[in-house]
Amino acid sequence: MKRAVTTILAYQMVACGVLATTFSCNPCGTMGAGTTVNVTEKEFTVTPDVVTAAAGCVTFHVSNTGNDTHEFLVIKTDLAEDALPTESDGSYEENGPGTELLDEISEIAPGASADLTLNLAAGKYVLICNMVDLDEAEVHYQLGMHAAFTVQ
Ligand SMILES: [Cu+2]
């Protein structure tokens, strides 16, 4: 019985993330608008307009004002923003020790913006871009594209 409940919750989290860019996040939609956090990404910073939010539905409105394509990942972790586990190339190791990757916007083109709505529990989070540009040998996380975020 307990297992079935867990499965349903996991499904809702996935559905929420997949649909977030084009439809309202269903579990969040029924609970009200929640908080909107405006995030600016460029080379090589991730800058939310607020660094805390109330627990519940949080919509990250992410604008890429730079010249490169960027990503946006929401990671639940108690680790410092610049101390996440990494792959050999220096990029963040997804779901590596001490971290849980909740969801992401995989690509945001220069000049574009995208939304990601998540139902966030109280705790500490890190927002990053995990883009690796092999042509230019740029690992965006290592170049500073990370920010701490707290839900309370
Ligand atoms: Cu980036």
Short mmCIF file of C-alpha atoms and ligand atoms in Angstrom, two decimals:
data_model
loop_
_atom_site.label_atom_id
_atom_site.label_comp_id
_atom_site.label_asym_id
_atom_site.label_seq_id
_atom_site.Cartn_x
_atom_site.Cartn_y
_atom_site.Cartn_z
CA MET A 1 0.00 0.00 0.00
CA LYS A 2 2.76 2.39 0.94
CA ARG A 3 4.50 1.54 -2.30
CA ALA A 4 1.46 2.48 -4.38
CA VAL A 5 1.28 5.93 -2.78
CA THR A 6 4.94 6.55 -3.51
CA THR A 7 4.45 5.61 -7.15
CA ILE A 8 1.58 8.04 -7.56
CA LEU A 9 3.59 10.87 -6.04
CA ALA A 10 6.52 10.12 -8.33
CA TYR A 11 4.21 10.15 -11.34
CA GLN A 12 2.75 13.50 -10.36
CA MET A 13 6.21 15.02 -10.02
CA VAL A 14 7.20 13.80 -13.48
CA ALA A 15 3.95 14.95 -15.05
CA CYS A 16 4.35 18.31 -13.39
CA GLY A 17 7.81 18.85 -14.81
CA VAL A 18 7.11 17.62 -18.32
CA LEU A 19 4.00 19.74 -18.73
CA ALA A 20 5.29 22.83 -16.99
CA THR A 21 6.68 24.53 -20.08
CA THR A 22 3.43 24.42 -22.03
CA PHE A 23 0.60 23.85 -19.54
CA SER A 24 0.02 24.84 -15.97
CA CYS A 25 1.44 22.36 -13.51
CA ASN A 26 -1.62 20.35 -12.54
CA PRO A 27 -0.96 19.59 -8.85
CA CYS A 28 0.15 23.18 -8.41
CA GLY A 29 -2.62 24.63 -10.54
CA THR A 30 -5.29 23.37 -8.20
CA MET A 31 -3.45 24.90 -5.25
CA GLY A 32 -3.23 28.44 -6.59
CA ALA A 33 -0.63 30.44 -8.39
CA GLY A 34 2.10 30.20 -5.77
CA THR A 35 5.26 32.24 -6.01
CA THR A 36 6.98 33.40 -9.18
CA VAL A 37 10.76 33.75 -9.12
CA ASN A 38 12.33 35.61 -12.03
CA VAL A 39 15.72 34.15 -12.93
CA THR A 40 18.23 35.71 -15.31
CA GLU A 41 20.86 33.51 -16.96
CA LYS A 42 23.83 34.71 -18.97
CA GLU A 43 27.55 33.99 -19.30
CA PHE A 44 28.21 32.89 -16.62
CA THR A 45 25.75 33.64 -13.87
CA VAL A 46 22.39 32.41 -12.58
CA THR A 47 20.60 35.27 -10.80
CA PRO A 48 17.19 34.80 -9.14
CA ASP A 49 15.43 38.05 -8.17
CA VAL A 50 14.73 36.59 -4.73
CA VAL A 51 16.70 33.91 -2.89
CA THR A 52 13.88 32.59 -0.71
CA ALA A 53 10.30 31.47 -1.32
CA ALA A 54 7.45 30.01 0.72
CA ALA A 55 6.97 26.25 0.52
CA GLY A 56 4.47 25.21 -2.15
CA CYS A 57 4.22 25.95 -5.82
CA VAL A 58 7.09 27.98 -7.17
CA THR A 59 7.30 29.04 -10.81
CA PHE A 60 10.78 29.83 -12.04
CA HIS A 61 10.53 32.23 -14.99
CA VAL A 62 13.95 31.89 -16.54
CA SER A 63 15.21 34.44 -19.07
CA ASN A 64 18.39 33.90 -21.05
CA THR A 65 19.88 37.34 -21.65
CA GLY A 66 23.21 35.96 -22.83
CA ASN A 67 24.65 34.86 -26.15
CA ASP A 68 24.90 31.13 -25.42
CA THR A 69 22.19 28.53 -24.91
CA HIS A 70 21.68 27.79 -21.23
CA GLU A 71 19.93 25.19 -19.08
CA PHE A 72 18.14 25.53 -15.77
CA LEU A 73 18.26 22.78 -13.13
CA VAL A 74 16.60 22.73 -9.71
CA ILE A 75 18.54 20.57 -7.26
CA LYS A 76 17.57 19.79 -3.67
CA THR A 77 20.72 19.62 -1.57
CA ASP A 78 22.31 20.83 1.65
CA LEU A 79 25.65 21.18 -0.17
CA ALA A 80 27.07 24.58 -1.01
CA GLU A 81 26.18 25.89 -4.47
CA ASP A 82 29.77 25.50 -5.69
CA ALA A 83 30.37 22.11 -4.03
CA LEU A 84 28.04 19.74 -5.90
CA PRO A 85 29.37 16.32 -6.99
CA THR A 86 30.80 16.52 -10.50
CA GLU A 87 31.55 14.36 -13.51
CA SER A 88 35.12 14.09 -14.82
CA ASP A 89 34.49 17.07 -17.13
CA GLY A 90 33.48 19.25 -14.17
CA SER A 91 29.76 19.31 -14.89
CA TYR A 92 27.27 18.49 -12.13
CA GLU A 93 26.76 14.74 -11.65
CA GLU A 94 22.97 14.39 -11.82
CA ASN A 95 21.58 12.92 -8.58
CA GLY A 96 25.14 12.49 -7.30
CA PRO A 97 25.79 11.97 -3.56
CA GLY A 98 23.86 14.42 -1.40
CA THR A 99 21.80 15.83 -4.25
CA GLU A 100 18.42 15.26 -5.87
CA LEU A 101 17.77 16.72 -9.30
CA LEU A 102 14.07 17.69 -9.15
CA ASP A 103 13.57 18.94 -12.69
CA GLU A 104 15.11 21.02 -15.44
CA ILE A 105 14.57 23.15 -18.50
CA SER A 106 16.94 21.47 -20.95
CA GLU A 107 17.66 24.34 -23.35
CA ILE A 108 16.85 28.04 -23.36
CA ALA A 109 18.00 29.86 -26.48
CA PRO A 110 19.64 33.30 -26.29
CA GLY A 111 16.89 35.91 -25.83
CA ALA A 112 14.28 33.29 -24.92
CA SER A 113 12.57 32.52 -21.65
CA ALA A 114 10.84 29.47 -20.20
CA ASP A 115 8.90 28.54 -17.08
CA LEU A 116 9.32 25.62 -14.69
CA THR A 117 6.75 25.12 -11.92
CA LEU A 118 7.54 22.83 -9.01
CA ASN A 119 5.88 22.04 -5.72
CA LEU A 120 8.79 22.65 -3.36
CA ALA A 121 9.14 21.53 0.24
CA ALA A 122 11.00 23.61 2.80
CA GLY A 123 14.73 23.15 2.50
CA LYS A 124 17.86 24.20 0.67
CA TYR A 125 18.20 24.15 -3.11
CA VAL A 126 20.77 25.02 -5.74
CA LEU A 127 19.87 26.42 -9.16
CA ILE A 128 22.42 25.80 -11.90
CA CYS A 129 23.13 25.65 -15.61
CA ASN A 130 24.78 22.35 -16.47
CA MET A 131 25.63 23.12 -20.10
CA VAL A 132 28.93 21.79 -21.42
CA ASP A 133 30.13 23.46 -24.60
CA LEU A 134 32.73 21.08 -26.04
CA ASP A 135 33.65 23.39 -28.93
CA GLU A 136 34.61 26.19 -26.59
CA ALA A 137 35.64 23.90 -23.69
CA GLU A 138 33.21 25.71 -21.42
CA VAL A 139 31.59 23.97 -18.44
CA HIS A 140 28.97 26.47 -17.35
CA TYR A 141 28.65 25.13 -13.79
CA GLN A 142 32.41 25.51 -13.22
CA LEU A 143 32.35 29.01 -14.73
CA GLY A 144 29.94 30.18 -12.04
CA MET A 145 26.44 29.36 -13.23
CA HIS A 146 25.01 28.43 -9.84
CA ALA A 147 22.89 30.09 -7.15
CA ALA A 148 21.66 29.07 -3.70
CA PHE A 149 17.92 29.14 -3.06
CA THR A 150 15.99 28.49 0.14
CA VAL A 151 12.37 27.42 0.58
CA GLN A 152 10.86 28.05 4.00
CU CU B 1 24.83 28.00 -19.13
#
